[in-house]
mmCIF file of C-alpha atoms in Angstrom:
data_model
loop_
_atom_site.group_PDB
_atom_site.id
_atom_site.type_symbol
_atom_site.label_atom_id
_atom_site.label_comp_id
_atom_site.label_asym_id
_atom_site.label_seq_id
_atom_site.Cartn_x
_atom_site.Cartn_y
_atom_site.Cartn_z
ATOM 1 C CA UNK H 27 -9.314 10.712 -4.830
ATOM 2 C CA UNK H 28 -10.576 12.130 -1.515
ATOM 3 C CA UNK H 29 -8.250 14.380 0.757
ATOM 4 C CA UNK H 30 -8.198 15.070 3.987
ATOM 5 C CA UNK H 31 -8.504 18.640 4.625
ATOM 6 C CA UNK H 32 -6.683 18.837 8.280
ATOM 7 C CA UNK H 33 -3.849 16.508 7.436
ATOM 8 C CA UNK H 34 -0.702 19.064 6.239
ATOM 9 C CA UNK H 35 0.541 18.084 2.778
ATOM 10 C CA UNK H 36 3.728 16.469 4.063
ATOM 11 C CA UNK H 37 2.184 13.770 5.945
ATOM 12 C CA UNK H 38 -0.491 12.750 3.403
ATOM 13 C CA UNK H 39 2.366 12.323 0.688
ATOM 14 C CA UNK H 40 5.407 10.598 2.528
ATOM 15 C CA UNK H 41 7.154 13.941 2.955
ATOM 16 C CA UNK H 42 6.773 14.641 -0.504
ATOM 17 C CA UNK H 43 7.583 18.622 -1.175
ATOM 18 C CA UNK H 44 4.507 20.631 -2.835
ATOM 19 C CA UNK H 45 6.210 22.170 -6.092
ATOM 20 C CA UNK H 46 5.548 25.652 -6.567
ATOM 21 C CA UNK H 47 3.509 26.982 -9.611
ATOM 22 C CA UNK H 48 5.069 29.775 -10.977
ATOM 23 C CA UNK H 49 2.318 31.642 -12.344
ATOM 24 C CA UNK H 50 4.030 35.247 -12.805
ATOM 25 C CA UNK H 51 7.656 34.577 -13.572
ATOM 26 C CA UNK H 52 8.358 38.582 -13.664
ATOM 27 C CA UNK H 53 7.564 38.665 -10.181
ATOM 28 C CA UNK H 54 9.074 35.122 -9.260
ATOM 29 C CA UNK H 55 12.408 36.330 -10.656
ATOM 30 C CA UNK H 56 12.668 39.332 -8.731
ATOM 31 C CA UNK H 57 12.851 37.469 -5.546
ATOM 32 C CA UNK H 58 16.356 38.142 -3.462
ATOM 33 C CA UNK H 59 16.919 34.370 -3.700
ATOM 34 C CA UNK H 60 16.474 34.111 -7.889
ATOM 35 C CA UNK H 61 19.980 36.141 -8.781
ATOM 36 C CA UNK H 62 19.565 34.615 -12.639
ATOM 37 C CA UNK H 63 17.683 32.339 -14.507
ATOM 38 C CA UNK H 64 20.497 29.861 -14.847
ATOM 39 C CA UNK H 65 20.494 29.717 -10.912
ATOM 40 C CA UNK H 66 16.803 29.254 -10.760
ATOM 41 C CA UNK H 67 16.795 26.658 -13.614
ATOM 42 C CA UNK H 68 19.752 24.632 -11.786
ATOM 43 C CA UNK H 69 17.815 24.745 -8.592
ATOM 44 C CA UNK H 70 14.535 23.521 -10.197
ATOM 45 C CA UNK H 71 16.671 20.825 -12.138
ATOM 46 C CA UNK H 72 18.210 19.803 -8.265
ATOM 47 C CA UNK H 73 14.165 19.678 -7.308
ATOM 48 C CA UNK H 74 13.411 17.589 -10.444
ATOM 49 C CA UNK H 75 15.857 15.229 -10.081
ATOM 50 C CA UNK H 76 15.002 14.639 -6.175
ATOM 51 C CA UNK H 77 11.350 13.893 -7.311
ATOM 52 C CA UNK H 78 12.264 11.433 -10.052
ATOM 53 C CA UNK H 79 14.551 9.690 -7.181
ATOM 54 C CA UNK H 80 11.316 9.753 -5.042
ATOM 55 C CA UNK H 81 9.275 8.369 -8.086
ATOM 56 C CA UNK H 82 11.896 5.764 -8.822
ATOM 57 C CA UNK H 83 11.794 4.655 -4.961
ATOM 58 C CA UNK H 84 8.111 4.530 -4.683
ATOM 59 C CA UNK H 85 7.794 2.318 -7.931
ATOM 60 C CA UNK H 86 10.270 -0.061 -6.371
ATOM 61 C CA UNK H 87 8.097 -0.031 -3.014
ATOM 62 C CA UNK H 88 5.244 -0.607 -5.534
ATOM 63 C CA UNK H 89 6.651 -3.357 -7.047
ATOM 64 C CA UNK H 90 7.840 -5.058 -4.160
ATOM 65 C CA UNK H 91 4.059 -5.054 -2.586
ATOM 66 C CA UNK H 92 2.660 -6.254 -5.596
ATOM 67 C CA UNK H 93 4.740 -9.474 -5.469
ATOM 68 C CA UNK H 94 4.196 -9.512 -1.450
ATOM 69 C CA UNK H 95 0.552 -9.512 -1.753
ATOM 70 C CA UNK H 96 -0.025 -12.686 -4.005
ATOM 71 C CA UNK H 97 2.144 -14.493 -1.276
ATOM 72 C CA UNK H 98 0.318 -13.441 1.598
ATOM 73 C CA UNK H 99 -3.071 -14.417 -0.375
ATOM 74 C CA UNK H 100 -1.827 -18.021 -1.050
ATOM 75 C CA UNK H 101 -0.370 -18.510 2.392
ATOM 76 C CA UNK H 102 -3.622 -17.654 3.550
ATOM 77 C CA UNK H 103 -5.679 -19.680 1.488
ATOM 78 C CA UNK H 104 -3.607 -22.820 2.549
ATOM 79 C CA UNK H 105 -3.607 -21.987 6.177
ATOM 80 C CA UNK H 106 -7.486 -21.459 6.215
ATOM 81 C CA UNK H 107 -7.839 -24.922 3.795
ATOM 82 C CA UNK H 108 -5.694 -26.449 6.611
ATOM 83 C CA UNK H 109 -8.106 -24.882 9.355
ATOM 84 C CA UNK H 110 -11.108 -26.644 7.529
ATOM 85 C CA UNK H 111 -9.618 -29.856 7.771
ATOM 86 C CA UNK H 112 -8.264 -29.780 11.452
ATOM 87 C CA UNK H 113 -11.244 -31.905 12.354
ATOM 88 C CA UNK H 114 -10.471 -34.652 9.767
ATOM 89 C CA UNK H 115 -8.853 -37.655 10.485
ATOM 90 C CA UNK H 116 -7.459 -37.930 6.706
ATOM 91 C CA UNK H 117 -4.165 -36.397 5.815
ATOM 92 C CA UNK H 118 -4.475 -33.424 3.110
ATOM 93 C CA UNK H 119 -2.617 -34.541 -0.068
ATOM 94 C CA UNK H 120 -0.479 -31.899 -1.343
ATOM 95 C CA UNK H 121 2.513 -31.062 -4.116
ATOM 96 C CA UNK H 122 4.752 -28.409 -3.046
ATOM 97 C CA UNK H 123 7.181 -26.244 -4.599
ATOM 98 C CA UNK H 124 10.653 -27.445 -3.955
ATOM 99 C CA UNK H 125 12.644 -25.064 -6.672
ATOM 100 C CA UNK H 126 11.987 -23.972 -10.086
ATOM 101 C CA UNK H 127 9.996 -26.330 -11.787
ATOM 102 C CA UNK H 128 10.457 -29.106 -9.052
ATOM 103 C CA UNK H 129 7.539 -30.253 -7.109
ATOM 104 C CA UNK H 130 7.299 -32.672 -4.282
ATOM 105 C CA UNK H 131 4.238 -34.946 -2.877
ATOM 106 C CA UNK H 132 3.276 -34.579 0.885
ATOM 107 C CA UNK H 133 0.850 -35.541 3.005
ATOM 108 C CA UNK H 134 0.042 -33.495 5.896
ATOM 109 C CA UNK H 135 -1.679 -34.832 8.665
ATOM 110 C CA UNK H 136 -4.432 -32.524 10.494
ATOM 111 C CA UNK H 137 -2.525 -30.095 12.530
ATOM 112 C CA UNK H 138 -3.262 -27.211 15.140
ATOM 113 C CA UNK H 139 0.002 -25.457 14.170
ATOM 114 C CA UNK H 140 2.123 -24.262 11.090
ATOM 115 C CA UNK H 141 5.439 -22.383 10.478
ATOM 116 C CA UNK H 142 5.181 -18.966 9.016
ATOM 117 C CA UNK H 143 8.699 -17.559 7.110
ATOM 118 C CA UNK H 144 8.624 -13.742 8.597
ATOM 119 C CA UNK H 145 11.412 -12.509 6.488
ATOM 120 C CA UNK H 146 15.321 -12.135 7.231
ATOM 121 C CA UNK H 147 15.522 -15.857 8.011
ATOM 122 C CA UNK H 148 13.024 -16.657 10.501
ATOM 123 C CA UNK H 149 10.370 -18.835 11.262
ATOM 124 C CA UNK H 150 8.137 -19.190 13.633
ATOM 125 C CA UNK H 151 5.346 -21.343 14.675
ATOM 126 C CA UNK H 152 1.620 -20.366 15.248
ATOM 127 C CA UNK H 153 -1.382 -21.660 16.028
ATOM 128 C CA UNK H 154 -3.722 -21.689 12.813
ATOM 129 C CA UNK H 155 -6.234 -19.175 14.258
ATOM 130 C CA UNK H 156 -3.293 -16.802 15.346
ATOM 131 C CA UNK H 157 -1.578 -17.657 11.787
ATOM 132 C CA UNK H 158 -4.801 -16.780 10.167
ATOM 133 C CA UNK H 159 -4.783 -13.547 12.009
ATOM 134 C CA UNK H 160 -1.663 -12.902 11.225
ATOM 135 C CA UNK H 161 -1.668 -13.233 7.702
ATOM 136 C CA UNK H 162 -5.018 -11.414 7.179
ATOM 137 C CA UNK H 163 -3.533 -8.265 9.361
ATOM 138 C CA UNK H 164 -0.413 -8.541 7.030
ATOM 139 C CA UNK H 165 -2.406 -8.413 3.690
ATOM 140 C CA UNK H 166 -4.563 -5.467 4.836
ATOM 141 C CA UNK H 167 -1.709 -3.650 5.737
ATOM 142 C CA UNK H 168 -0.090 -4.243 2.390
ATOM 143 C CA UNK H 169 -2.941 -3.405 0.255
ATOM 144 C CA UNK H 170 -3.180 -0.267 2.337
ATOM 145 C CA UNK H 171 0.342 0.620 1.754
ATOM 146 C CA UNK H 172 -0.138 -0.458 -2.074
ATOM 147 C CA UNK H 173 -3.099 2.355 -1.772
ATOM 148 C CA UNK H 174 -1.097 4.764 -0.576
ATOM 149 C CA UNK H 175 2.191 4.395 -2.738
ATOM 150 C CA UNK H 176 -0.500 4.376 -5.758
ATOM 151 C CA UNK H 177 -1.457 7.843 -4.317
ATOM 152 C CA UNK H 178 1.981 8.853 -3.826
ATOM 153 C CA UNK H 179 2.989 7.964 -6.890
ATOM 154 C CA UNK H 180 0.160 10.170 -8.323
ATOM 155 C CA UNK H 181 0.996 13.188 -6.226
ATOM 156 C CA UNK H 182 4.643 13.153 -6.988
ATOM 157 C CA UNK H 183 3.790 12.825 -11.096
ATOM 158 C CA UNK H 184 1.486 15.977 -10.368
ATOM 159 C CA UNK H 185 4.775 17.700 -8.595
ATOM 160 C CA UNK H 186 6.746 16.638 -11.489
ATOM 161 C CA UNK H 187 4.684 18.177 -14.012
ATOM 162 C CA UNK H 188 4.395 21.481 -12.375
ATOM 163 C CA UNK H 189 8.143 21.474 -11.477
ATOM 164 C CA UNK H 190 8.664 20.829 -15.427
ATOM 165 C CA UNK H 191 6.147 23.534 -16.547
ATOM 166 C CA UNK H 192 8.078 25.954 -14.382
ATOM 167 C CA UNK H 193 11.349 25.154 -15.862
ATOM 168 C CA UNK H 194 9.832 25.752 -19.274
ATOM 169 C CA UNK H 195 8.338 29.089 -18.238
ATOM 170 C CA UNK H 196 11.627 30.539 -16.483
ATOM 171 C CA UNK H 197 13.506 29.441 -19.782
ATOM 172 C CA UNK H 198 11.096 31.026 -21.919
ATOM 173 C CA UNK H 199 11.085 34.183 -20.010
ATOM 174 C CA UNK H 200 15.168 34.212 -19.873
ATOM 175 C CA UNK H 201 14.788 33.807 -23.853
ATOM 176 C CA UNK H 202 12.501 36.773 -24.187
ATOM 177 C CA UNK H 203 14.556 38.849 -21.676
ATOM 178 C CA UNK H 204 17.692 38.028 -23.548
ATOM 179 C CA UNK H 205 16.219 38.714 -27.307
ATOM 180 C CA UNK H 206 14.591 41.883 -25.834
ATOM 181 C CA UNK H 207 18.253 43.174 -24.371
ATOM 182 C CA UNK H 208 19.961 42.113 -27.847
ATOM 183 C CA UNK H 209 17.229 44.008 -30.054
ATOM 184 C CA UNK H 210 17.416 47.051 -27.528
ATOM 185 C CA UNK H 211 21.184 46.684 -28.470
ATOM 186 C CA UNK H 212 20.974 46.898 -32.151
#
């Protein structure tokens, strides 16, 4: 994974905050904001839940992109095929999906224009060249977004692991502190 040193951590990973690794638990627990182990563990648990929520959203986005990319590729292949046949006088014979398991046969005459669904119940007519250009741009953007989401997911897993290690270290520190306190009382 290549990193860009000049780019701040926040913009590289969709605003996912960096989890500070607690190397020295004793000095970490001396900070003014860390009243007790319970308070620290609660704060770390809240941050852990935020990471899990972000991870869920990124996985949802990844699934959407993974289903979108094949659709864009299929549309691009169809438009390119129509583009290759636009100078021909013979119609293109094809079958197209009406609904699940229901297909219809069609003869498509040579054409200079196609209609593309843009989403949100919007369809626009484009020239074949413009449609090809738009679909190539959309495919490139979706592929880049998928790569970025994968990178963000990897980053958030690293942050989650760091946070879980911190939680375990603070918990173990608290257990040792309590054992020492009870040993001193005995």
